[in-house]
Each structure stands twice: as C-alpha cells, then as structure tokens.
Short mmCIF file of C-alpha atoms and ligand atoms in Angstrom, two decimals:
data_model
loop_
_atom_site.label_atom_id
_atom_site.label_comp_id
_atom_site.label_asym_id
_atom_site.label_seq_id
_atom_site.Cartn_x
_atom_site.Cartn_y
_atom_site.Cartn_z
CA MET A 21 -147.48 -3.39 70.62
CA ILE A 22 -143.29 -1.94 70.35
CA LEU A 23 -142.16 -5.04 68.37
CA ILE A 24 -145.30 -4.64 65.22
CA ILE A 25 -144.62 -0.50 65.58
CA LEU A 26 -140.92 -1.16 64.55
CA ILE A 27 -141.39 -3.68 61.07
CA TYR A 28 -144.00 -1.10 59.63
CA ASN A 29 -141.49 1.98 57.85
CA TYR A 30 -139.85 5.31 59.50
CA ASN A 31 -142.89 7.92 58.59
CA LEU A 32 -145.68 5.45 60.33
CA VAL A 33 -143.32 5.21 63.14
CA ARG A 34 -143.23 9.11 63.64
CA HIS A 35 -146.93 9.19 62.78
CA LEU A 36 -147.70 7.28 65.90
CA LEU A 37 -145.31 8.66 67.93
CA CYS A 38 -145.86 11.95 67.00
CA SER A 39 -150.22 11.54 68.16
CA THR A 40 -150.15 9.03 70.34
CA ALA A 41 -146.96 8.78 72.30
CA ALA A 42 -147.82 11.14 75.13
CA ILE A 43 -151.48 9.33 75.87
CA LEU A 44 -149.32 5.63 75.10
CA TRP A 45 -148.54 5.04 78.41
CA THR A 46 -151.41 6.68 80.27
CA ASN A 47 -153.53 3.74 80.91
CA LYS A 48 -155.27 0.48 79.12
CA GLY A 49 -157.71 1.56 77.46
CA ILE A 50 -156.21 3.44 75.60
CA LEU A 51 -153.27 1.30 74.65
CA ILE A 52 -156.35 0.26 73.22
CA LEU A 53 -157.61 2.95 71.09
CA CYS A 54 -153.71 2.89 70.20
CA PHE A 55 -153.91 0.01 68.57
CA CYS A 56 -157.27 0.21 66.72
CA LYS A 57 -155.60 3.85 65.21
CA PHE A 58 -152.52 1.90 63.87
CA VAL A 59 -154.93 -0.33 62.22
CA ILE A 60 -157.21 1.91 60.50
CA LEU A 61 -153.84 4.19 59.55
CA LEU A 62 -152.35 0.46 57.74
CA MET A 63 -155.76 0.10 56.22
CA SER A 64 -155.86 3.84 54.82
CA PHE A 65 -152.55 4.05 53.77
CA PRO A 66 -151.53 0.35 52.54
CA HIS A 67 -148.30 2.25 50.99
CA LEU A 68 -147.09 2.19 54.27
CA LYS A 69 -147.04 -1.21 54.82
CA PRO A 70 -143.57 -3.15 54.38
CA LYS A 71 -143.12 -3.76 51.20
CA HIS A 72 -144.12 -7.31 50.20
CA THR A 73 -140.78 -8.73 48.70
CA ASN A 74 -141.86 -12.83 47.64
CA VAL A 75 -143.24 -13.50 44.30
CA VAL A 76 -143.96 -15.56 41.13
CA PHE A 77 -143.64 -14.14 37.78
CA LEU A 78 -145.17 -17.05 36.22
CA LYS A 79 -143.81 -15.45 32.69
CA THR A 80 -146.63 -16.71 29.44
CA HIS A 81 -144.97 -15.96 26.22
CA LYS A 82 -145.88 -12.81 24.19
CA THR A 83 -147.92 -10.84 26.32
CA ALA A 84 -145.96 -8.82 27.96
CA GLY A 85 -143.41 -10.96 30.96
CA THR A 86 -140.51 -9.61 29.08
CA THR A 87 -140.92 -6.01 30.75
CA VAL A 88 -142.70 -7.33 33.97
CA GLN A 89 -139.87 -9.70 34.20
CA ASN A 90 -137.06 -6.92 33.90
CA MET A 91 -139.61 -4.98 36.52
CA LEU A 92 -138.70 -7.47 39.28
CA PHE A 93 -134.87 -7.86 38.00
CA ARG A 94 -134.45 -4.69 38.93
CA PHE A 95 -136.83 -4.46 41.90
CA CYS A 96 -134.61 -7.08 43.30
CA GLU A 97 -131.58 -5.71 42.39
CA ARG A 98 -131.88 -2.40 44.27
CA ASN A 99 -133.28 -4.08 47.85
CA GLY A 100 -130.17 -6.60 47.50
CA LEU A 101 -132.72 -9.66 46.96
CA THR A 102 -132.38 -12.64 45.22
CA MET A 103 -134.15 -13.93 41.52
CA ALA A 104 -133.90 -17.59 41.61
CA LEU A 105 -132.61 -17.96 37.50
CA PRO A 106 -131.73 -21.22 35.49
CA SER A 107 -128.99 -23.60 35.64
CA TRP A 108 -126.95 -23.57 32.72
CA ARG A 109 -128.35 -26.50 31.99
CA CYS A 110 -131.18 -25.06 31.48
CA ASP A 111 -130.16 -21.51 29.20
CA HIS A 112 -131.76 -19.03 30.34
CA GLN A 113 -135.30 -20.40 30.60
CA PHE A 114 -136.23 -23.23 33.02
CA CYS A 115 -135.44 -26.30 31.15
CA TYR A 116 -138.94 -25.42 29.15
CA PRO A 117 -140.89 -27.06 28.23
CA GLN A 118 -140.52 -29.73 31.32
CA PHE A 119 -142.49 -29.49 33.66
CA PHE A 120 -140.91 -27.01 36.51
CA SER A 121 -138.78 -29.12 38.68
CA SER A 122 -136.42 -27.12 41.33
CA GLN A 123 -133.24 -29.12 40.16
CA PHE A 124 -133.45 -26.56 37.32
CA VAL A 125 -132.70 -23.67 39.65
CA HIS A 126 -128.82 -22.37 39.72
CA PRO A 127 -127.82 -23.59 43.08
CA ASN A 128 -126.52 -19.78 44.02
CA THR A 129 -129.96 -18.09 43.17
CA LEU A 130 -131.41 -20.02 46.10
CA PRO A 131 -132.79 -19.55 48.52
CA ALA A 132 -134.64 -17.20 46.03
CA ASN A 133 -137.22 -14.49 47.12
CA MET A 134 -138.38 -13.82 43.13
CA ILE A 135 -138.08 -15.98 40.14
CA SER A 136 -139.91 -15.05 36.76
CA ASN A 137 -137.78 -16.63 33.61
CA HIS A 138 -140.71 -18.93 31.64
CA MET A 139 -141.43 -22.16 33.08
CA ARG A 140 -144.04 -24.57 33.25
CA PHE A 141 -145.75 -24.09 35.85
CA ASN A 142 -145.18 -26.57 38.17
CA GLU A 143 -147.41 -26.32 42.10
CA ASN A 144 -145.86 -28.79 43.93
CA GLU A 145 -142.50 -28.03 43.21
CA LEU A 146 -142.34 -23.81 43.79
CA LYS A 147 -144.09 -24.11 47.10
CA ARG A 148 -140.63 -26.34 47.85
CA LEU A 149 -138.81 -23.82 46.64
CA MET A 150 -140.36 -20.42 47.74
CA PRO A 151 -141.13 -18.68 50.67
CA TYR A 152 -144.98 -19.81 52.56
CA ASN A 153 -146.06 -16.37 52.04
CA THR A 154 -145.05 -16.24 48.02
CA LYS A 155 -147.72 -14.30 45.98
CA TYR A 156 -148.01 -15.78 42.52
CA ILE A 157 -148.56 -13.89 39.55
CA THR A 158 -149.51 -14.36 36.14
CA ILE A 159 -150.08 -12.34 32.96
CA LEU A 160 -152.48 -13.30 29.72
CA ARG A 161 -152.71 -11.08 25.97
CA GLU A 162 -156.33 -11.68 24.20
CA PRO A 163 -155.63 -14.98 22.40
CA ALA A 164 -156.19 -13.89 18.55
CA SER A 165 -153.44 -11.21 18.75
CA THR A 166 -150.98 -13.62 21.49
CA PHE A 167 -151.96 -16.10 18.73
CA GLU A 168 -150.30 -13.93 15.99
CA SER A 169 -147.84 -13.04 17.77
CA LEU A 170 -146.62 -16.34 18.11
CA PHE A 171 -147.50 -17.45 14.83
CA THR A 172 -144.85 -14.37 13.20
CA TYR A 173 -142.06 -15.29 16.28
CA TYR A 174 -142.13 -19.33 16.21
CA SER A 175 -143.09 -19.56 11.87
CA ALA A 176 -139.15 -21.54 12.22
CA HIS A 177 -139.36 -22.95 15.24
CA ALA A 178 -142.26 -24.85 15.65
CA GLU A 179 -142.64 -27.23 13.52
CA ALA A 180 -147.18 -26.74 12.81
CA PHE A 181 -146.08 -23.41 11.49
CA ARG A 182 -142.95 -24.54 9.86
CA ARG A 183 -145.40 -26.88 7.09
CA VAL A 184 -147.86 -23.91 6.42
CA PRO A 185 -146.89 -23.46 2.44
CA GLY A 186 -145.92 -19.85 2.52
CA GLY A 187 -145.80 -19.37 6.02
CA SER A 188 -149.89 -17.79 6.03
CA LEU A 189 -151.52 -17.27 9.28
CA GLU A 190 -155.01 -18.27 7.16
CA ALA A 191 -154.37 -20.53 5.40
CA PHE A 192 -152.74 -22.31 9.22
CA LEU A 193 -156.01 -21.63 10.63
CA ALA A 194 -158.31 -23.13 7.46
CA ASP A 195 -157.60 -26.68 8.79
CA PRO A 196 -154.68 -26.28 11.69
CA LEU A 197 -155.10 -29.97 12.43
CA ARG A 198 -153.41 -30.55 8.94
CA TYR A 199 -150.23 -28.54 10.57
CA TYR A 200 -150.54 -30.03 14.03
CA GLN A 201 -149.81 -32.51 15.64
CA ARG A 202 -150.17 -33.42 19.39
CA GLY A 203 -146.09 -34.16 20.72
CA GLY A 204 -144.69 -32.20 17.42
CA GLY A 205 -141.68 -30.20 17.86
CA ASN A 206 -142.23 -27.45 19.90
CA ASP A 207 -146.11 -27.73 19.56
CA MET A 208 -146.56 -25.58 22.56
CA TYR A 209 -146.17 -23.06 20.78
CA ALA A 210 -149.50 -23.91 17.96
CA ARG A 211 -151.70 -24.22 20.45
CA ASN A 212 -153.48 -23.51 23.59
CA THR A 213 -150.12 -21.84 24.43
CA LEU A 214 -150.68 -20.07 27.92
CA THR A 215 -153.21 -22.79 29.65
CA PHE A 216 -149.16 -25.31 28.33
CA ASP A 217 -147.18 -22.44 30.34
CA LEU A 218 -149.83 -21.94 33.63
CA GLY A 219 -150.02 -26.28 33.35
CA GLY A 220 -152.73 -27.39 31.70
CA ASP A 221 -153.47 -29.52 29.20
CA LYS A 222 -153.95 -27.91 25.74
CA ASP A 223 -154.31 -30.57 23.55
CA ARG A 224 -158.26 -30.74 25.59
CA PRO A 225 -161.35 -30.71 22.46
CA SER A 226 -162.10 -26.95 22.56
CA THR A 227 -166.30 -29.70 23.71
CA ASP A 228 -164.64 -30.42 26.84
CA VAL A 229 -165.73 -27.18 29.03
CA ALA A 230 -165.71 -28.67 31.71
CA TYR A 231 -161.91 -29.17 31.75
CA ALA A 232 -161.59 -25.32 31.98
CA LYS A 233 -163.75 -24.78 33.79
CA ALA A 234 -161.61 -26.75 36.30
CA PHE A 235 -158.44 -25.12 34.92
CA VAL A 236 -159.95 -21.25 35.26
CA GLU A 237 -160.66 -22.70 39.13
CA GLU A 238 -157.29 -24.26 39.36
CA VAL A 239 -155.51 -20.60 37.82
CA GLU A 240 -158.14 -18.72 40.21
CA ARG A 241 -157.29 -20.33 43.61
CA VAL A 242 -153.23 -20.21 43.32
CA PHE A 243 -152.69 -16.50 41.16
CA SER A 244 -153.67 -13.71 43.64
CA LEU A 245 -153.30 -11.51 40.14
CA VAL A 246 -153.66 -12.39 36.79
CA MET A 247 -152.36 -9.22 34.64
CA ILE A 248 -153.47 -8.52 31.00
CA SER A 249 -151.56 -6.98 28.66
CA GLU A 250 -153.83 -4.78 27.09
CA TYR A 251 -154.55 -3.07 30.40
CA PHE A 252 -151.03 -2.95 31.22
CA ASP A 253 -150.36 0.15 33.36
CA GLU A 254 -154.24 -0.47 35.04
CA SER A 255 -152.53 -4.41 36.17
CA LEU A 256 -149.67 -2.77 37.46
CA VAL A 257 -151.88 -0.65 39.63
CA LEU A 258 -152.56 -3.59 40.95
CA LEU A 259 -150.13 -5.26 41.22
CA ARG A 260 -148.82 -2.37 43.64
CA HIS A 261 -151.67 -2.64 45.53
CA LEU A 262 -151.17 -6.43 46.15
CA LEU A 263 -147.34 -5.08 46.98
CA SER A 264 -147.44 -2.30 48.42
CA TRP A 265 -144.89 -1.26 46.14
CA ASP A 266 -144.29 2.44 45.37
CA LEU A 267 -144.70 4.18 42.33
CA GLU A 268 -140.94 4.25 41.12
CA ASP A 269 -140.43 0.16 41.66
CA ILE A 270 -143.08 -0.62 38.57
CA LEU A 271 -141.70 1.91 35.98
CA TYR A 272 -140.81 0.52 32.57
CA VAL A 273 -139.51 0.51 29.42
CA LYS A 274 -141.75 -1.29 26.84
CA LEU A 275 -139.27 -4.12 25.54
CA ASN A 276 -139.49 -7.17 22.61
CA MET A 277 -141.90 -5.41 20.35
CA ARG A 278 -141.95 -6.50 16.78
CA THR A 279 -141.84 -3.58 13.77
CA GLU A 280 -145.20 -2.92 11.89
CA ARG A 281 -143.84 -4.88 9.16
CA SER A 282 -143.09 -8.20 11.72
CA LYS A 283 -147.36 -8.07 11.99
CA LYS A 284 -150.42 -9.38 10.23
CA SER A 285 -153.40 -8.12 10.65
CA LEU A 286 -156.51 -10.23 11.75
CA SER A 287 -160.18 -9.67 10.52
CA PRO A 288 -162.51 -10.50 12.97
CA GLY A 289 -163.12 -14.38 10.30
CA LEU A 290 -159.55 -14.95 12.11
CA ARG A 291 -159.79 -13.63 15.09
CA GLU A 292 -162.95 -15.83 15.92
CA LYS A 293 -160.81 -19.13 14.37
CA ILE A 294 -157.61 -18.26 15.95
CA ARG A 295 -159.97 -18.19 19.35
CA ALA A 296 -161.69 -21.47 18.98
CA TRP A 297 -158.32 -22.85 18.10
CA ASN A 298 -157.61 -21.59 21.82
CA SER A 299 -160.12 -22.06 23.03
CA ILE A 300 -159.45 -22.56 26.88
CA ASP A 301 -156.68 -19.86 26.65
CA THR A 302 -160.30 -18.19 24.74
CA HIS A 303 -161.61 -19.37 28.22
CA LEU A 304 -159.35 -18.57 30.85
CA TYR A 305 -158.23 -14.93 28.67
CA ASP A 306 -162.52 -13.98 28.92
CA TYR A 307 -162.30 -15.16 32.76
CA PHE A 308 -159.37 -13.10 34.16
CA ASN A 309 -159.89 -10.61 32.15
CA ALA A 310 -163.81 -10.44 33.42
CA SER A 311 -162.77 -10.90 37.03
CA PHE A 312 -159.35 -7.94 35.95
CA TRP A 313 -162.70 -5.41 35.52
CA VAL A 314 -164.11 -6.44 39.40
CA LYS A 315 -160.51 -6.03 40.55
CA LEU A 316 -160.79 -2.75 39.15
CA SER A 317 -163.74 -1.46 40.31
CA LYS A 318 -163.88 -2.57 43.89
CA LEU A 319 -160.50 0.03 44.21
CA GLY A 320 -162.72 2.51 41.89
CA LEU A 321 -162.44 3.26 38.45
CA ASP A 322 -161.39 6.43 39.66
CA TYR A 323 -158.90 5.38 41.79
CA VAL A 324 -157.40 3.78 39.30
CA ALA A 325 -157.69 6.95 36.04
CA LYS A 326 -155.54 8.36 39.08
CA GLU A 327 -152.52 6.18 39.14
CA VAL A 328 -152.31 5.24 35.93
CA SER A 329 -151.87 8.41 35.18
CA LEU A 330 -149.46 9.30 38.48
CA LEU A 331 -147.60 6.54 36.87
CA GLN A 332 -147.59 7.56 33.04
CA GLN A 333 -145.84 11.21 34.38
CA ALA A 334 -143.03 9.53 36.14
CA GLN A 335 -142.95 7.25 33.10
CA GLU A 336 -142.32 10.68 31.08
CA ARG A 337 -139.86 12.28 34.04
CA LEU A 338 -137.87 8.25 33.34
CA MET A 339 -137.75 8.74 30.11
CA ASN A 340 -136.58 12.65 30.00
CA SER A 341 -134.05 11.14 32.38
CA CYS A 342 -132.66 9.10 30.84
CA PHE A 343 -133.68 9.57 27.00
CA ASN A 344 -132.54 13.61 26.66
CA GLY A 345 -136.43 14.56 27.20
CA THR A 346 -137.73 12.72 24.85
CA LEU A 347 -139.51 9.18 23.78
CA PRO A 348 -136.73 6.02 23.41
CA VAL A 349 -136.60 5.25 19.84
CA PRO A 350 -137.12 2.26 19.16
CA LEU A 351 -134.47 0.77 17.06
CA LYS A 352 -134.33 -2.68 15.05
CA ALA A 353 -131.00 -5.11 16.42
CA SER A 354 -128.69 -4.07 12.80
CA GLU A 355 -129.03 -0.56 14.14
CA ILE A 356 -127.84 -1.22 17.65
CA LYS A 357 -124.28 -0.66 18.02
CA ASN A 358 -123.97 -2.42 21.74
CA LYS A 359 -124.19 -5.52 20.79
CA GLU A 360 -125.95 -6.67 24.59
CA LEU A 361 -128.34 -4.51 23.92
CA ARG A 362 -130.10 -6.77 20.77
CA PRO A 363 -132.42 -8.45 21.79
CA TRP A 364 -133.05 -12.40 20.25
CA GLN A 365 -133.76 -12.31 16.57
CA PRO A 366 -135.93 -15.54 15.79
CA ASN A 367 -136.26 -15.82 12.35
CA GLU A 368 -135.07 -12.79 9.44
CA ASN A 369 -139.19 -12.68 9.65
CA VAL A 370 -139.40 -10.76 12.09
CA ASP A 371 -137.51 -7.68 13.67
CA ILE A 372 -137.79 -7.28 17.02
CA LEU A 373 -136.68 -4.09 18.71
CA GLY A 374 -134.60 -2.80 21.55
CA TYR A 375 -133.12 0.90 22.62
CA GLU A 376 -130.11 2.59 22.95
CA LEU A 377 -128.83 5.12 25.39
CA PRO A 378 -128.12 8.16 23.92
CA SER A 379 -123.78 9.01 23.73
CA ASN A 380 -124.31 12.11 25.93
CA ILE A 381 -126.00 11.76 29.52
CA SER A 382 -124.13 10.74 32.24
CA SER A 383 -122.78 7.82 33.78
CA GLU A 384 -124.97 8.18 36.23
CA ALA A 385 -127.85 8.26 34.13
CA LYS A 386 -126.15 5.58 31.98
CA ARG A 387 -126.00 2.92 35.26
CA ARG A 388 -129.45 3.43 36.25
CA CYS A 389 -131.47 3.25 32.39
CA LEU A 390 -129.63 0.73 31.06
CA LYS A 391 -131.31 -1.78 32.83
CA TYR A 392 -134.55 -0.21 32.05
CA ILE A 393 -133.77 -1.66 28.60
CA LEU A 394 -131.18 -4.52 28.56
CA PRO A 395 -132.96 -7.42 26.86
CA GLU A 396 -134.02 -10.33 28.98
CA VAL A 397 -131.09 -12.96 27.84
CA PRO A 398 -128.17 -10.91 28.65
CA TYR A 399 -129.74 -9.39 32.25
CA THR A 400 -130.22 -13.18 32.75
CA THR A 401 -126.91 -13.71 32.76
CA LYS A 402 -125.19 -10.39 34.39
CA LEU A 403 -127.61 -11.87 37.37
CA LEU A 404 -126.15 -14.60 38.29
CA TYR A 405 -123.34 -13.36 37.94
CA SER A 406 -123.89 -10.62 40.13
CA GLN A 407 -125.69 -12.80 42.76
CA ILE A 408 -123.06 -15.99 41.89
CA ARG A 409 -120.14 -12.93 43.51
CA GLN A 410 -122.57 -12.04 45.81
CA ARG A 411 -122.80 -15.24 47.30
CA PHE A 412 -118.91 -15.89 47.53
CA ARG A 413 -118.40 -12.23 49.15
CA ASN A 414 -120.60 -13.20 52.05
N1 PPS B 7 -145.80 -2.59 28.47
C1 PPS B 7 -146.67 -4.02 27.61
N2 PPS B 7 -148.30 -3.18 27.37
C2 PPS B 7 -148.36 -4.05 25.61
N3 PPS B 7 -147.90 -5.40 24.99
C3 PPS B 7 -146.43 -5.21 25.55
C4 PPS B 7 -145.27 -4.75 26.19
N4 PPS B 7 -144.35 -4.73 26.33
C5 PPS B 7 -144.15 -5.52 25.55
N5 PPS B 7 -145.36 -5.76 25.14
C6 PPS B 7 -145.53 -6.38 23.73
O1 PPS B 7 -146.05 -7.95 24.04
C7 PPS B 7 -145.16 -9.42 23.56
C8 PPS B 7 -143.66 -9.36 23.56
O2 PPS B 7 -144.56 -10.54 25.04
P1 PPS B 7 -143.19 -10.64 25.84
O3 PPS B 7 -142.02 -10.01 26.19
O4 PPS B 7 -144.16 -12.04 26.81
O5 PPS B 7 -142.86 -12.51 25.00
S1 PPS B 7 -141.28 -13.57 24.59
O6 PPS B 7 -142.23 -14.86 24.89
O7 PPS B 7 -141.06 -12.58 26.17
O8 PPS B 7 -140.41 -13.66 23.75
C9 PPS B 7 -144.81 -7.55 21.67
O9 PPS B 7 -145.64 -8.35 21.52
P2 PPS B 7 -145.68 -7.96 19.67
O10 PPS B 7 -145.13 -7.15 19.49
O11 PPS B 7 -147.58 -8.05 19.58
O12 PPS B 7 -145.09 -9.67 19.32
C10 PPS B 7 -144.74 -6.95 22.40
O13 PPS B 7 -144.92 -5.37 22.04
#
C-alpha cells in the first residue's frame, strides 16, 4: 500500500495522509476502506496519476505533426527524458520513405522514451525499441486539405506533380494516372500519403474496400489516440487525458503554416476528386473523425469545451510572456533575421512561415520561448547534440 502511495505524486500523498492516516492502522477493515478511497481518488482526479512518458508519435505528413512534435521535444527536455532521433545518415527523418528500422536510430538516443520524427510506420521494429507500456499516437487531417498542402509543398519533389502542365491541381485530378506511376520519384507524396506513412499500401484500388476496412482496424488496434488536425485543441485535451499531462505540457505555437498566397482554394467538385484519388486516406479519416467525436462525447462535450477554453487562456498567457502581449506575427523566411528560426522552404512557389522573438524580452523568456518557435530541422539537431552531451556526461 505504502509503495503504491509513494509512486503517486505529493498532492495525493498529502490528501491521503490528511484524510486517512489517523484511521489507517486501526484495523484491517479500515485499511480496505482506505484502498477503495485511493482508487476513487485516482479515478476522479486523473491529473493525480503520474505522467505517462513513453510515447510513439507517428508524424504523418502535412497534418500539423510538426506542432505536436515540437511539444513532445519540449516535454522530453523539461523532464529529462530521451527522444529517439535519426542517425546522421537518415537526415532529420528515419530514412523515410523506407519502413522504419531500429538501425535508423542514433545509438546515443537509446533507450528512448519517445520517438516522433517522420518515418514509415513499422510496428514490430518499434515494439523492439520502445518500452512495453508505450502509447501510440498519430494525427490525421481531412484528405482534400492534406493533399492540397502536399501538392503545393512537394510540387518540385514528387515526379507525378512535376509532370503536370503549369503545376495545375485541376489538371492532375482530371486524370491522375496520366502523371502518377507507382514507384515514380517520391510517389508517396502523390497518393494516400497518410496510409503510406502508417505503413499501408497506398496503391490499393479504391474498389478494394475490404483492404481499407482491414487497414482501419489495424490502425485502431495499435493507436490509443488518433488526433484530428481540424480539431487540434480538442485533440490535445484527449492527449492530455490519455497521458495524464498538465495544461502547460500541451501549450504550443502553430508551426509550418503556408501563406495564403501559397494555398489553392478547392471547389466542392475538386474536393470530391481528391477524396476519390486518395480513397484509403478518406476511409481512414472518415472513420477516425467519427470515433474521435465518440471519444469526446464520452469525456463530455461541455467538459471538453471547458478544457479547450482553459487551454486557450493558457496559450494567451504564453503569447503575452513570449511576444510582448500580442499574438506572434508569422513571418516569411526572408523576413526572419535569425537564420536558425527560418523553416525549410521546399520551392519558390511556397512560403512556409516562421517567427522571431521580440528583442526586448528578458533572457529567461528568450530561452523558454525560443523552443516553441524552433523549426523541426534545427530543433532535431540541437536535441541530438544535447542528448549526446548528456550521455557523455553520465
Ligand atoms: N495547431 C494547428 N492546427 C491546425 N493546423 C496546423 C496547426 N499547426 C500547423 N498546422 C498546419 O499543418 C500543416 C503542416 O503540417 P506538418 O507540420 O505535419 O507538415 S510536415 O509534413 O511536417 O512538413 C500546415 O498546413 P498548410 O498551411 O495547409 O500547409 C499548417 O498550417
């Protein structure tokens, strides 16, 4: 009993001691009563549970994954945890688009608590690498918006997109198979990218509904939480509950956004064409969007709304302390003086926005706030170096 109490946090110990210690030792019946009270307390105050610290976050493409990853990087740093990071030869991703292998992990970032850089999901290899009680989390975005983002972002990288006259999304969708070839350069960005990232077969025909259904079941079996990009804050509420984290653990600044100029508007007809071309992703999204709302309802929609409002108030306080009381102004890379804070720009037709900190905030605020706006690539490198240094110190 004492052991169990000790592994829970101070507040709970204090509460238990105050209310029950006096009667704890009087007889065995009361001991059982104490245990029941302990269980009820844990159920009614999930935040009193210890924080869950072993997490696989499968970062899918163009779904707000960088914002989640940044949150996880900061969580690891604050709590002295280890984030498994790619080895040098894999760049800042785990040798994507190959299936993930434990060989792709930098040895100085093992054993790990978390892993979150882009990879193609491979359950067996991750199971070998991560602690037994690891929670698996991922994020999906509505397939038409995801594809529009992919199409612009990778217009110079994916062979299928490069072939389209004038880089026209309409032309591509009028006859995708004219431009897309299975096995063509970077074809994973051009069809069912979410399915591919999750380890599935992106080229199954849309008529193979049985495959799509089986794949959904597979994802549901492995992942404890599938976040939904359109409901990002609600997703964070579910994440916080799943992992018993504090409000401050889920604060974020929105990263990797495009300028309005870089976006194409989608007519309803075009949306439908994208969904048909990415039919397995559509199946996945529709299923997990529906089950997401079931999860929220179980928690209570009013309760979730209250939690979202608390999160947004905390976000506002963060913005006040980091950006002098205003919302951070997203800047084009060329407008950001500190080169480290410039997000990667895939081609000249797309502007990926970043941020800079005001020069007149305290050095403490600078140190704390910088991490929120550090783009994925420099943050991955920084974290790798700091974990290596830590390893050699110990
Ligand atoms: N908090 C939050 N809520 C909703 N949407 C958000 C959020 N943070 C980032 N974003 C949008 O996510 C897109 C970038 O996704 P990723 O970071 O996953 O891209 S990447 O694959 O790592 O390059 C990118 O979408 P597009 O602007 O449409 O490209 C971002 O604007």
